[in-house]
Structure formats: C-alpha cells, structure tokens
Amino acid sequence: MVAIVRILARRIALLVPLVLGIVLFVFLVMRFSDSDPASAYFQGANPTEEQLHDFRERNGLLDPLPVRYVGFVADLARGDMGVSALTRAPVVEQVTTALPLTMQLTFMGLGIAVVLSLLGGVTAAIYRDRLPDQLIRVVSLTGVAAPGFWLALLMIQYLAVDLGWFPTSGYVNPADSFSGWLKTMTLPAFALSLPVAAKLTRIVRTAVVEELDKDYVRTAVGSGLPPVVVVGRNVLRNALINPMTVLGLQVGYLLGGAVVIETIFSLPGMGKLMIDAVKNGDPAVVQGVVLTTAFGFVIVNLVIDILYLLVNPRLRGAEA
C-alpha cells in the first residue's frame, strides 16, 4: 500500500508541468488566433476604437504575454474561465451544464467498447484461426476503417428513420425519463464506441493468444481445471494489462469524437457548445471547452495508471 501511495504521488507530481504546458499551449493558440475578445464582446454593436481600447485595458489584454499568462493561470486556479461574449454568462456555468451529458456519452461508449472488445477478443483467441476468429477479424477490420460519423448517419437512416426504433436527435434527462434517456443515448453511444471496440478487440485477441500459449495455462488445463476457469481467473487478469494502457488513449478519442457525434444527434453537450461558440465567435467558451476536455483526458489517464498499478504487481515493485 505504501508503494502504491508513493507511486501515485510521483505520478500526480508529474502531472503538474503537463497541465501547465497544456494551459500554456491553449493560451498561446488563442492569443495568436484571429479571434478578438473585444470585438466578440461588442459583436454587432459597431464599437468605437476608444471603446475597444478601454475594454482591452480593463481586461488586461494590453499587458505583456507573460503577465497575461500568469493572470490566466491564477484565474483558472480559482475556477474562473472568463465570460462568454455572447451570453455574458460565466464560461464555467456553461461548461458545467454541458459537461455531464458529454461524460454520460463518453462513459456509456467506453462501457460498450469494453464489453464488445472483451467478448470479441476472447472469443477470437479461443477459436484461433477458425471460423469465429476469421469473422471477428473481418468485422473488427471493418470497424477500424469505418469513421464514427459515417456509422452515426447509417444508424440514423436505418434504425431511426426506417425502423423508428430510436429518435433521430434530441436528449431526454434521465431524471425525467430513464427509458427516454436510454433511447436518445443508445445510437450516439454505439456510433462513438464501435471504432474503439474494433481496435480494442484486435488488441485483446493478440494479448489473450499470447497468454494462452504460456506453459502455466497448459499445466492448469492438464491438471483438470475447466478452461473457462483458467481463462476467467488467470488468462484475462494477465492478458488485459496491455489493453488497459491502450484504453487510456482511446478515452481521448471518445472525448474528441463526442464533439462530432453530439453535433450529428443534436445533443446539448460540450461538442455542441464548442461548435456554437466557434460559429458565433466566442473565444472564451472555445477556450474553456478545450481546456476542460484536455483536463478530463489527463484525469482519465491518471485513473488508468492507477488501475494498471493495481493489476500489475510487478510494476509496483519496479517503481517503488
């Protein structure tokens, strides 16, 4: 336990420069972009140069970049992401309103991807080079090549429009109707998760095949243990270490892909918030969404690292 705490503290300490680097990158990109917070604030009001200059002076936009960066980091530390130029509302309020839906979509898609990849990967490994393995490999290759937005459009056409099983768009709060929420989230979650499930299936299959070829598996099966017990108790525990590391990277894909999927299905999440902010020229909201997504990716990878330590005792001994 002490070793885990020590390793965890070390990982968290390493995240500090990473987070500051992300903040610096986003800060510089936004400052050197064509977006002007002053012009966005007075959008459609035809402000004079004096009004623009006064706004920039009041908000520190005329200060040197290092001073502005320090102030930007200090504001973020207080939970202040600025004010929307369009709605005049704090960006934090808009982000906290949209974030829960994106998290629902991301983790629902993650759960579907994990279940499908485990079922497909383990089945393909057990029936290696036979018909089930060949079928699963063809399906997984197709899934890797198929982009999420294309799958989303196909699902809308066949499952929503033609068959009428699901709504084509919109969102229902689970507090109002759980069944309605499930219907509105199923197609987006599957469209988001299927490419990830296809990639993970191939990785799980390879890891399980390598593990099944080891001597301890032959010994366990030869001693009379049922293959299901051997696979479930020993093989999966050892084989899933490498797929878990890949899973952390795929969460980043899910967070990024949610932007497109939410737009296609008209879901009021972070993706729609960002697209609307880009169209309306609202740099503070764009900046807030990008930072929140980046921070979420960092936190999720930290959680994956912790899980990796828990399932891999050898790594704990090596890093302690």
mmCIF file of C-alpha atoms in Angstrom:
data_model
loop_
_atom_site.group_PDB
_atom_site.id
_atom_site.type_symbol
_atom_site.label_atom_id
_atom_site.label_comp_id
_atom_site.label_asym_id
_atom_site.label_seq_id
_atom_site.Cartn_x
_atom_site.Cartn_y
_atom_site.Cartn_z
ATOM 1 C CA MET A 1 0.000 0.000 0.000
ATOM 2 C CA VAL A 2 2.851 2.367 0.817
ATOM 3 C CA ALA A 3 4.414 1.646 -2.562
ATOM 4 C CA ILE A 4 1.143 2.457 -4.339
ATOM 5 C CA VAL A 5 0.806 5.773 -2.480
ATOM 6 C CA ARG A 6 4.418 6.681 -3.291
ATOM 7 C CA ILE A 7 3.998 5.874 -6.971
ATOM 8 C CA LEU A 8 0.680 7.718 -7.109
ATOM 9 C CA ALA A 9 2.220 10.824 -5.526
ATOM 10 C CA ARG A 10 5.015 10.686 -8.093
ATOM 11 C CA ARG A 11 2.544 10.427 -10.981
ATOM 12 C CA ILE A 12 0.470 13.351 -9.680
ATOM 13 C CA ALA A 13 3.628 15.470 -9.307
ATOM 14 C CA LEU A 14 4.487 14.751 -12.936
ATOM 15 C CA LEU A 15 1.041 15.956 -13.988
ATOM 16 C CA VAL A 16 1.697 19.500 -12.733
ATOM 17 C CA PRO A 17 4.116 20.509 -15.528
ATOM 18 C CA LEU A 18 1.934 18.661 -18.032
ATOM 19 C CA VAL A 19 -1.167 20.620 -17.031
ATOM 20 C CA LEU A 20 0.774 23.910 -17.074
ATOM 21 C CA GLY A 21 2.072 23.025 -20.538
ATOM 22 C CA ILE A 22 -1.461 22.365 -21.774
ATOM 23 C CA VAL A 23 -2.643 25.665 -20.338
ATOM 24 C CA LEU A 24 0.303 27.471 -21.979
ATOM 25 C CA PHE A 25 -0.378 25.853 -25.353
ATOM 26 C CA VAL A 26 -4.088 26.724 -25.315
ATOM 27 C CA PHE A 27 -3.287 30.234 -24.076
ATOM 28 C CA LEU A 28 -0.815 30.900 -26.912
ATOM 29 C CA VAL A 29 -3.043 29.386 -29.606
ATOM 30 C CA MET A 30 -5.991 31.534 -28.538
ATOM 31 C CA ARG A 31 -3.890 34.696 -28.211
ATOM 32 C CA PHE A 32 -2.339 34.326 -31.674
ATOM 33 C CA SER A 33 -5.591 33.339 -33.372
ATOM 34 C CA ASP A 34 -7.748 35.771 -35.319
ATOM 35 C CA SER A 35 -10.373 35.871 -32.565
ATOM 36 C CA ASP A 36 -10.505 39.164 -30.669
ATOM 37 C CA PRO A 37 -12.259 39.118 -27.270
ATOM 38 C CA ALA A 38 -13.005 42.843 -27.548
ATOM 39 C CA SER A 39 -14.649 42.526 -30.960
ATOM 40 C CA ALA A 40 -16.560 39.446 -29.774
ATOM 41 C CA TYR A 41 -17.811 41.316 -26.717
ATOM 42 C CA PHE A 42 -19.177 44.188 -28.833
ATOM 43 C CA GLN A 43 -20.433 41.860 -31.567
ATOM 44 C CA GLY A 44 -22.947 43.659 -33.752
ATOM 45 C CA ALA A 45 -22.706 46.906 -31.749
ATOM 46 C CA ASN A 46 -20.236 48.802 -34.001
ATOM 47 C CA PRO A 47 -17.961 49.931 -31.138
ATOM 48 C CA THR A 48 -15.550 52.818 -31.493
ATOM 49 C CA GLU A 49 -11.782 52.378 -31.196
ATOM 50 C CA GLU A 50 -11.931 54.092 -27.800
ATOM 51 C CA GLN A 51 -14.459 51.531 -26.533
ATOM 52 C CA LEU A 52 -12.362 48.651 -27.836
ATOM 53 C CA HIS A 53 -9.215 50.090 -26.264
ATOM 54 C CA ASP A 54 -10.993 50.676 -22.959
ATOM 55 C CA PHE A 55 -12.286 47.079 -22.921
ATOM 56 C CA ARG A 56 -8.814 45.676 -23.654
ATOM 57 C CA GLU A 57 -7.256 47.836 -20.947
ATOM 58 C CA ARG A 58 -9.850 46.852 -18.315
ATOM 59 C CA ASN A 59 -9.414 43.152 -19.067
ATOM 60 C CA GLY A 60 -5.611 43.164 -19.202
ATOM 61 C CA LEU A 61 -5.460 42.423 -22.924
ATOM 62 C CA LEU A 62 -2.764 45.058 -23.416
ATOM 63 C CA ASP A 63 -0.418 43.566 -20.798
ATOM 64 C CA PRO A 64 2.689 41.591 -21.879
ATOM 65 C CA LEU A 65 2.055 37.923 -22.631
ATOM 66 C CA PRO A 66 3.922 36.583 -19.547
ATOM 67 C CA VAL A 67 1.793 38.786 -17.270
ATOM 68 C CA ARG A 68 -1.388 37.707 -19.012
ATOM 69 C CA TYR A 69 -0.391 34.048 -18.760
ATOM 70 C CA VAL A 70 0.222 34.284 -15.016
ATOM 71 C CA GLY A 71 -3.138 36.005 -14.587
ATOM 72 C CA PHE A 72 -4.779 33.364 -16.765
ATOM 73 C CA VAL A 73 -3.361 30.531 -14.636
ATOM 74 C CA ALA A 74 -4.418 32.328 -11.449
ATOM 75 C CA ASP A 75 -7.966 32.715 -12.772
ATOM 76 C CA LEU A 76 -8.110 29.022 -13.702
ATOM 77 C CA ALA A 77 -6.903 28.081 -10.223
ATOM 78 C CA ARG A 78 -9.901 29.991 -8.831
ATOM 79 C CA GLY A 79 -12.252 28.244 -11.269
ATOM 80 C CA ASP A 80 -12.664 31.325 -13.460
ATOM 81 C CA MET A 81 -12.616 30.604 -17.215
ATOM 82 C CA GLY A 82 -13.824 34.022 -18.249
ATOM 83 C CA VAL A 83 -17.164 35.301 -19.500
ATOM 84 C CA SER A 84 -18.982 34.371 -22.684
ATOM 85 C CA ALA A 85 -19.022 37.239 -25.171
ATOM 86 C CA LEU A 86 -22.377 36.084 -26.493
ATOM 87 C CA THR A 87 -24.412 35.366 -23.351
ATOM 88 C CA ARG A 88 -22.375 37.407 -20.812
ATOM 89 C CA ALA A 89 -22.581 34.341 -18.544
ATOM 90 C CA PRO A 90 -19.510 32.782 -16.870
ATOM 91 C CA VAL A 91 -17.960 30.105 -19.054
ATOM 92 C CA VAL A 92 -17.777 27.763 -16.045
ATOM 93 C CA GLU A 93 -21.567 27.749 -15.793
ATOM 94 C CA GLN A 94 -21.956 26.793 -19.462
ATOM 95 C CA VAL A 95 -19.273 24.114 -19.208
ATOM 96 C CA THR A 96 -20.751 22.569 -16.044
ATOM 97 C CA THR A 97 -24.159 22.476 -17.746
ATOM 98 C CA ALA A 98 -22.877 20.741 -20.892
ATOM 99 C CA LEU A 99 -20.202 18.506 -19.317
ATOM 100 C CA PRO A 100 -22.500 15.918 -17.649
ATOM 101 C CA LEU A 101 -24.053 14.919 -20.984
ATOM 102 C CA THR A 102 -20.632 14.532 -22.621
ATOM 103 C CA MET A 103 -19.440 12.424 -19.693
ATOM 104 C CA GLN A 104 -22.572 10.269 -19.958
ATOM 105 C CA LEU A 105 -21.965 9.736 -23.662
ATOM 106 C CA THR A 106 -18.222 9.101 -23.218
ATOM 107 C CA PHE A 107 -18.521 6.560 -20.415
ATOM 108 C CA MET A 108 -21.519 4.846 -21.972
ATOM 109 C CA GLY A 109 -19.493 4.497 -25.159
ATOM 110 C CA LEU A 110 -16.496 3.311 -23.148
ATOM 111 C CA GLY A 111 -18.575 0.643 -21.416
ATOM 112 C CA ILE A 112 -19.974 -0.610 -24.722
ATOM 113 C CA ALA A 113 -16.471 -0.682 -26.254
ATOM 114 C CA VAL A 114 -15.028 -2.639 -23.313
ATOM 115 C CA VAL A 115 -17.838 -5.241 -23.316
ATOM 116 C CA LEU A 116 -17.751 -5.749 -27.096
ATOM 117 C CA SER A 117 -13.945 -5.937 -27.237
ATOM 118 C CA LEU A 118 -13.771 -8.470 -24.388
ATOM 119 C CA LEU A 119 -16.436 -10.675 -25.952
ATOM 120 C CA GLY A 120 -14.959 -10.425 -29.436
ATOM 121 C CA GLY A 121 -11.286 -10.586 -28.470
ATOM 122 C CA VAL A 122 -11.567 -13.534 -26.080
ATOM 123 C CA THR A 123 -13.838 -15.474 -28.452
ATOM 124 C CA ALA A 124 -11.453 -14.889 -31.363
ATOM 125 C CA ALA A 125 -8.471 -16.017 -29.250
ATOM 126 C CA ILE A 126 -10.183 -19.194 -28.035
ATOM 127 C CA TYR A 127 -11.260 -20.123 -31.592
ATOM 128 C CA ARG A 128 -7.957 -19.007 -33.104
ATOM 129 C CA ASP A 129 -7.722 -19.416 -36.914
ATOM 130 C CA ARG A 130 -11.183 -20.958 -37.058
ATOM 131 C CA LEU A 131 -14.414 -19.532 -38.460
ATOM 132 C CA PRO A 132 -15.411 -17.387 -35.405
ATOM 133 C CA ASP A 133 -11.913 -15.864 -35.296
ATOM 134 C CA GLN A 134 -11.946 -15.084 -39.019
ATOM 135 C CA LEU A 135 -15.402 -13.488 -38.830
ATOM 136 C CA ILE A 136 -14.449 -11.360 -35.815
ATOM 137 C CA ARG A 137 -11.248 -10.224 -37.529
ATOM 138 C CA VAL A 138 -13.172 -9.148 -40.636
ATOM 139 C CA VAL A 139 -15.727 -7.261 -38.543
ATOM 140 C CA SER A 140 -13.022 -5.582 -36.415
ATOM 141 C CA LEU A 141 -11.066 -4.502 -39.502
ATOM 142 C CA THR A 142 -14.252 -3.019 -40.952
ATOM 143 C CA GLY A 143 -14.926 -1.229 -37.666
ATOM 144 C CA VAL A 144 -11.421 0.240 -37.558
ATOM 145 C CA ALA A 145 -11.835 1.608 -41.089
ATOM 146 C CA ALA A 146 -15.347 2.996 -40.514
ATOM 147 C CA PRO A 147 -15.418 6.553 -39.087
ATOM 148 C CA GLY A 148 -17.824 7.261 -36.266
ATOM 149 C CA PHE A 149 -19.773 9.970 -38.090
ATOM 150 C CA TRP A 150 -20.453 7.599 -41.010
ATOM 151 C CA LEU A 151 -21.741 4.939 -38.615
ATOM 152 C CA ALA A 152 -23.891 7.583 -36.933
ATOM 153 C CA LEU A 153 -25.510 8.569 -40.226
ATOM 154 C CA LEU A 154 -26.172 4.922 -41.147
ATOM 155 C CA MET A 155 -27.736 4.255 -37.759
ATOM 156 C CA ILE A 156 -29.972 7.308 -38.058
ATOM 157 C CA GLN A 157 -31.117 6.243 -41.520
ATOM 158 C CA TYR A 158 -31.839 2.568 -40.808
ATOM 159 C CA LEU A 159 -32.578 2.322 -37.088
ATOM 160 C CA ALA A 160 -34.222 5.712 -36.505
ATOM 161 C CA VAL A 161 -35.810 6.780 -39.817
ATOM 162 C CA ASP A 162 -36.620 3.437 -41.497
ATOM 163 C CA LEU A 163 -37.405 1.269 -38.458
ATOM 164 C CA GLY A 164 -38.325 4.001 -35.980
ATOM 165 C CA TRP A 165 -36.687 2.201 -33.045
ATOM 166 C CA PHE A 166 -34.824 5.287 -31.811
ATOM 167 C CA PRO A 167 -35.259 9.071 -32.102
ATOM 168 C CA THR A 168 -33.155 10.795 -34.740
ATOM 169 C CA SER A 169 -31.985 13.539 -32.373
ATOM 170 C CA GLY A 170 -32.605 15.279 -29.085
ATOM 171 C CA TYR A 171 -31.918 14.491 -25.452
ATOM 172 C CA VAL A 172 -34.057 13.382 -22.506
ATOM 173 C CA ASN A 173 -32.800 13.913 -18.968
ATOM 174 C CA PRO A 174 -32.585 10.586 -17.077
ATOM 175 C CA ALA A 175 -34.265 12.252 -14.088
ATOM 176 C CA ASP A 176 -37.347 12.868 -16.259
ATOM 177 C CA SER A 177 -37.472 9.515 -18.058
ATOM 178 C CA PHE A 178 -34.790 6.824 -17.845
ATOM 179 C CA SER A 179 -36.229 4.917 -20.808
ATOM 180 C CA GLY A 180 -36.330 8.135 -22.843
ATOM 181 C CA TRP A 181 -32.724 8.888 -21.882
ATOM 182 C CA LEU A 182 -31.672 5.379 -22.893
ATOM 183 C CA LYS A 183 -33.340 5.734 -26.286
ATOM 184 C CA THR A 184 -31.718 9.090 -27.006
ATOM 185 C CA MET A 185 -28.249 7.931 -25.900
ATOM 186 C CA THR A 186 -28.080 4.432 -27.401
ATOM 187 C CA LEU A 187 -27.379 5.355 -31.024
ATOM 188 C CA PRO A 188 -24.826 8.096 -30.204
ATOM 189 C CA ALA A 189 -23.024 5.802 -27.743
ATOM 190 C CA PHE A 190 -22.817 2.931 -30.236
ATOM 191 C CA ALA A 191 -21.686 5.231 -33.054
ATOM 192 C CA LEU A 192 -18.974 6.601 -30.776
ATOM 193 C CA SER A 193 -17.870 3.249 -29.356
ATOM 194 C CA LEU A 194 -17.782 0.882 -32.342
ATOM 195 C CA PRO A 195 -14.458 2.114 -33.844
ATOM 196 C CA VAL A 196 -12.858 1.916 -30.385
ATOM 197 C CA ALA A 197 -14.343 -1.544 -29.788
ATOM 198 C CA ALA A 198 -12.906 -2.718 -33.108
ATOM 199 C CA LYS A 199 -9.386 -1.535 -32.202
ATOM 200 C CA LEU A 200 -9.545 -2.983 -28.695
ATOM 201 C CA THR A 201 -10.859 -6.316 -29.996
ATOM 202 C CA ARG A 202 -7.722 -6.836 -32.063
ATOM 203 C CA ILE A 203 -5.506 -5.898 -29.123
ATOM 204 C CA VAL A 204 -7.384 -8.153 -26.678
ATOM 205 C CA ARG A 205 -7.231 -11.060 -29.117
ATOM 206 C CA THR A 206 -3.460 -10.717 -29.520
ATOM 207 C CA ALA A 207 -2.889 -10.439 -25.765
ATOM 208 C CA VAL A 208 -5.091 -13.449 -24.946
ATOM 209 C CA VAL A 209 -3.487 -15.582 -27.688
ATOM 210 C CA GLU A 210 -0.023 -14.844 -26.281
ATOM 211 C CA GLU A 211 -1.203 -15.735 -22.783
ATOM 212 C CA LEU A 212 -2.899 -18.972 -23.888
ATOM 213 C CA ASP A 213 0.411 -20.180 -25.349
ATOM 214 C CA LYS A 214 2.224 -19.981 -21.998
ATOM 215 C CA ASP A 215 3.163 -23.051 -20.006
ATOM 216 C CA TYR A 216 1.093 -22.276 -16.906
ATOM 217 C CA VAL A 217 -2.113 -22.383 -18.986
ATOM 218 C CA ARG A 218 -1.266 -25.825 -20.378
ATOM 219 C CA THR A 219 -0.389 -27.008 -16.870
ATOM 220 C CA ALA A 220 -3.658 -25.719 -15.411
ATOM 221 C CA VAL A 221 -5.762 -27.273 -18.148
ATOM 222 C CA GLY A 222 -3.796 -30.507 -17.959
ATOM 223 C CA SER A 223 -4.385 -30.718 -14.206
ATOM 224 C CA GLY A 224 -8.109 -30.860 -14.809
ATOM 225 C CA LEU A 225 -9.200 -27.245 -14.321
ATOM 226 C CA PRO A 226 -12.040 -26.247 -16.673
ATOM 227 C CA PRO A 227 -10.804 -23.944 -19.494
ATOM 228 C CA VAL A 228 -13.459 -21.380 -18.559
ATOM 229 C CA VAL A 229 -11.985 -21.112 -15.053
ATOM 230 C CA VAL A 230 -8.430 -20.863 -16.365
ATOM 231 C CA VAL A 231 -9.345 -18.131 -18.848
ATOM 232 C CA GLY A 232 -11.530 -16.183 -16.435
ATOM 233 C CA ARG A 233 -9.273 -16.395 -13.381
ATOM 234 C CA ASN A 234 -5.737 -16.291 -14.808
ATOM 235 C CA VAL A 235 -5.549 -15.563 -18.508
ATOM 236 C CA LEU A 236 -7.729 -12.436 -18.525
ATOM 237 C CA ARG A 237 -6.010 -10.927 -15.486
ATOM 238 C CA ASN A 238 -2.605 -11.188 -17.142
ATOM 239 C CA ALA A 239 -3.705 -10.519 -20.715
ATOM 240 C CA LEU A 240 -5.629 -7.312 -20.035
ATOM 241 C CA ILE A 241 -2.630 -5.353 -18.738
ATOM 242 C CA ASN A 242 -1.559 -4.136 -22.197
ATOM 243 C CA PRO A 243 -5.100 -3.393 -23.448
ATOM 244 C CA MET A 244 -5.641 -1.227 -20.360
ATOM 245 C CA THR A 245 -2.824 1.098 -21.403
ATOM 246 C CA VAL A 246 -4.354 1.437 -24.869
ATOM 247 C CA LEU A 247 -7.749 2.048 -23.280
ATOM 248 C CA GLY A 248 -6.463 5.271 -21.708
ATOM 249 C CA LEU A 249 -5.524 6.611 -25.140
ATOM 250 C CA GLN A 250 -8.883 5.590 -26.584
ATOM 251 C CA VAL A 251 -10.692 7.658 -23.957
ATOM 252 C CA GLY A 252 -9.125 10.687 -25.624
ATOM 253 C CA TYR A 253 -10.640 9.555 -28.924
ATOM 254 C CA LEU A 254 -14.023 9.154 -27.254
ATOM 255 C CA LEU A 255 -13.862 12.663 -25.771
ATOM 256 C CA GLY A 256 -12.854 14.140 -29.118
ATOM 257 C CA GLY A 257 -15.321 12.062 -31.107
ATOM 258 C CA ALA A 258 -18.132 13.174 -28.817
ATOM 259 C CA VAL A 259 -17.861 16.635 -30.395
ATOM 260 C CA VAL A 260 -18.881 15.264 -33.802
ATOM 261 C CA ILE A 261 -21.438 12.764 -32.508
ATOM 262 C CA GLU A 262 -23.181 15.356 -30.330
ATOM 263 C CA THR A 263 -23.470 17.672 -33.315
ATOM 264 C CA ILE A 264 -24.976 14.927 -35.522
ATOM 265 C CA PHE A 265 -27.541 13.921 -32.884
ATOM 266 C CA SER A 266 -28.186 17.500 -31.631
ATOM 267 C CA LEU A 267 -27.140 16.640 -28.075
ATOM 268 C CA PRO A 268 -26.564 19.715 -25.850
ATOM 269 C CA GLY A 269 -23.126 18.638 -24.636
ATOM 270 C CA MET A 270 -19.591 20.010 -24.854
ATOM 271 C CA GLY A 271 -19.372 19.335 -28.577
ATOM 272 C CA LYS A 272 -22.425 21.394 -29.445
ATOM 273 C CA LEU A 273 -21.280 24.103 -27.040
ATOM 274 C CA MET A 274 -17.932 24.317 -28.795
ATOM 275 C CA ILE A 275 -19.370 24.281 -32.329
ATOM 276 C CA ASP A 276 -21.807 27.064 -31.412
ATOM 277 C CA ALA A 277 -19.003 29.075 -29.823
ATOM 278 C CA VAL A 278 -16.832 28.746 -32.940
ATOM 279 C CA LYS A 279 -19.713 29.773 -35.240
ATOM 280 C CA ASN A 280 -20.636 32.743 -33.040
ATOM 281 C CA GLY A 281 -17.065 33.909 -32.459
ATOM 282 C CA ASP A 282 -16.981 33.303 -28.679
ATOM 283 C CA PRO A 283 -13.278 32.654 -27.862
ATOM 284 C CA ALA A 284 -13.720 32.354 -24.090
ATOM 285 C CA VAL A 285 -16.154 29.434 -24.468
ATOM 286 C CA VAL A 286 -13.942 27.706 -27.063
ATOM 287 C CA GLN A 287 -11.002 28.060 -24.707
ATOM 288 C CA GLY A 288 -12.996 26.726 -21.751
ATOM 289 C CA VAL A 289 -14.237 23.666 -23.660
ATOM 290 C CA VAL A 290 -10.758 22.807 -24.967
ATOM 291 C CA LEU A 291 -9.183 23.122 -21.515
ATOM 292 C CA THR A 292 -11.920 21.074 -19.848
ATOM 293 C CA THR A 293 -11.577 18.301 -22.441
ATOM 294 C CA ALA A 294 -7.778 18.273 -22.057
ATOM 295 C CA PHE A 295 -8.012 18.154 -18.252
ATOM 296 C CA GLY A 296 -10.534 15.329 -18.490
ATOM 297 C CA PHE A 297 -8.161 13.354 -20.698
ATOM 298 C CA VAL A 298 -5.332 13.843 -18.182
ATOM 299 C CA ILE A 299 -7.503 12.737 -15.247
ATOM 300 C CA VAL A 300 -8.794 9.660 -17.062
ATOM 301 C CA ASN A 301 -5.245 8.587 -17.923
ATOM 302 C CA LEU A 302 -4.262 9.023 -14.279
ATOM 303 C CA VAL A 303 -7.110 6.692 -13.310
ATOM 304 C CA ILE A 304 -5.949 4.181 -15.936
ATOM 305 C CA ASP A 305 -2.425 4.371 -14.478
ATOM 306 C CA ILE A 306 -3.804 3.596 -11.026
ATOM 307 C CA LEU A 307 -5.761 0.608 -12.348
ATOM 308 C CA TYR A 308 -2.643 -0.523 -14.194
ATOM 309 C CA LEU A 309 -0.708 -0.485 -10.926
ATOM 310 C CA LEU A 310 -3.425 -2.462 -9.156
ATOM 311 C CA VAL A 311 -3.493 -5.272 -11.718
ATOM 312 C CA ASN A 312 0.270 -5.400 -12.314
ATOM 313 C CA PRO A 313 2.174 -6.087 -9.060
ATOM 314 C CA ARG A 314 5.488 -6.330 -10.949
ATOM 315 C CA LEU A 315 5.198 -2.679 -11.971
ATOM 316 C CA ARG A 316 4.653 -1.649 -8.349
ATOM 317 C CA GLY A 317 7.840 -3.427 -7.349
ATOM 318 C CA ALA A 318 9.795 -1.891 -10.203
ATOM 319 C CA GLU A 319 8.766 1.712 -9.488
ATOM 320 C CA ALA A 320 8.728 1.608 -5.674
#
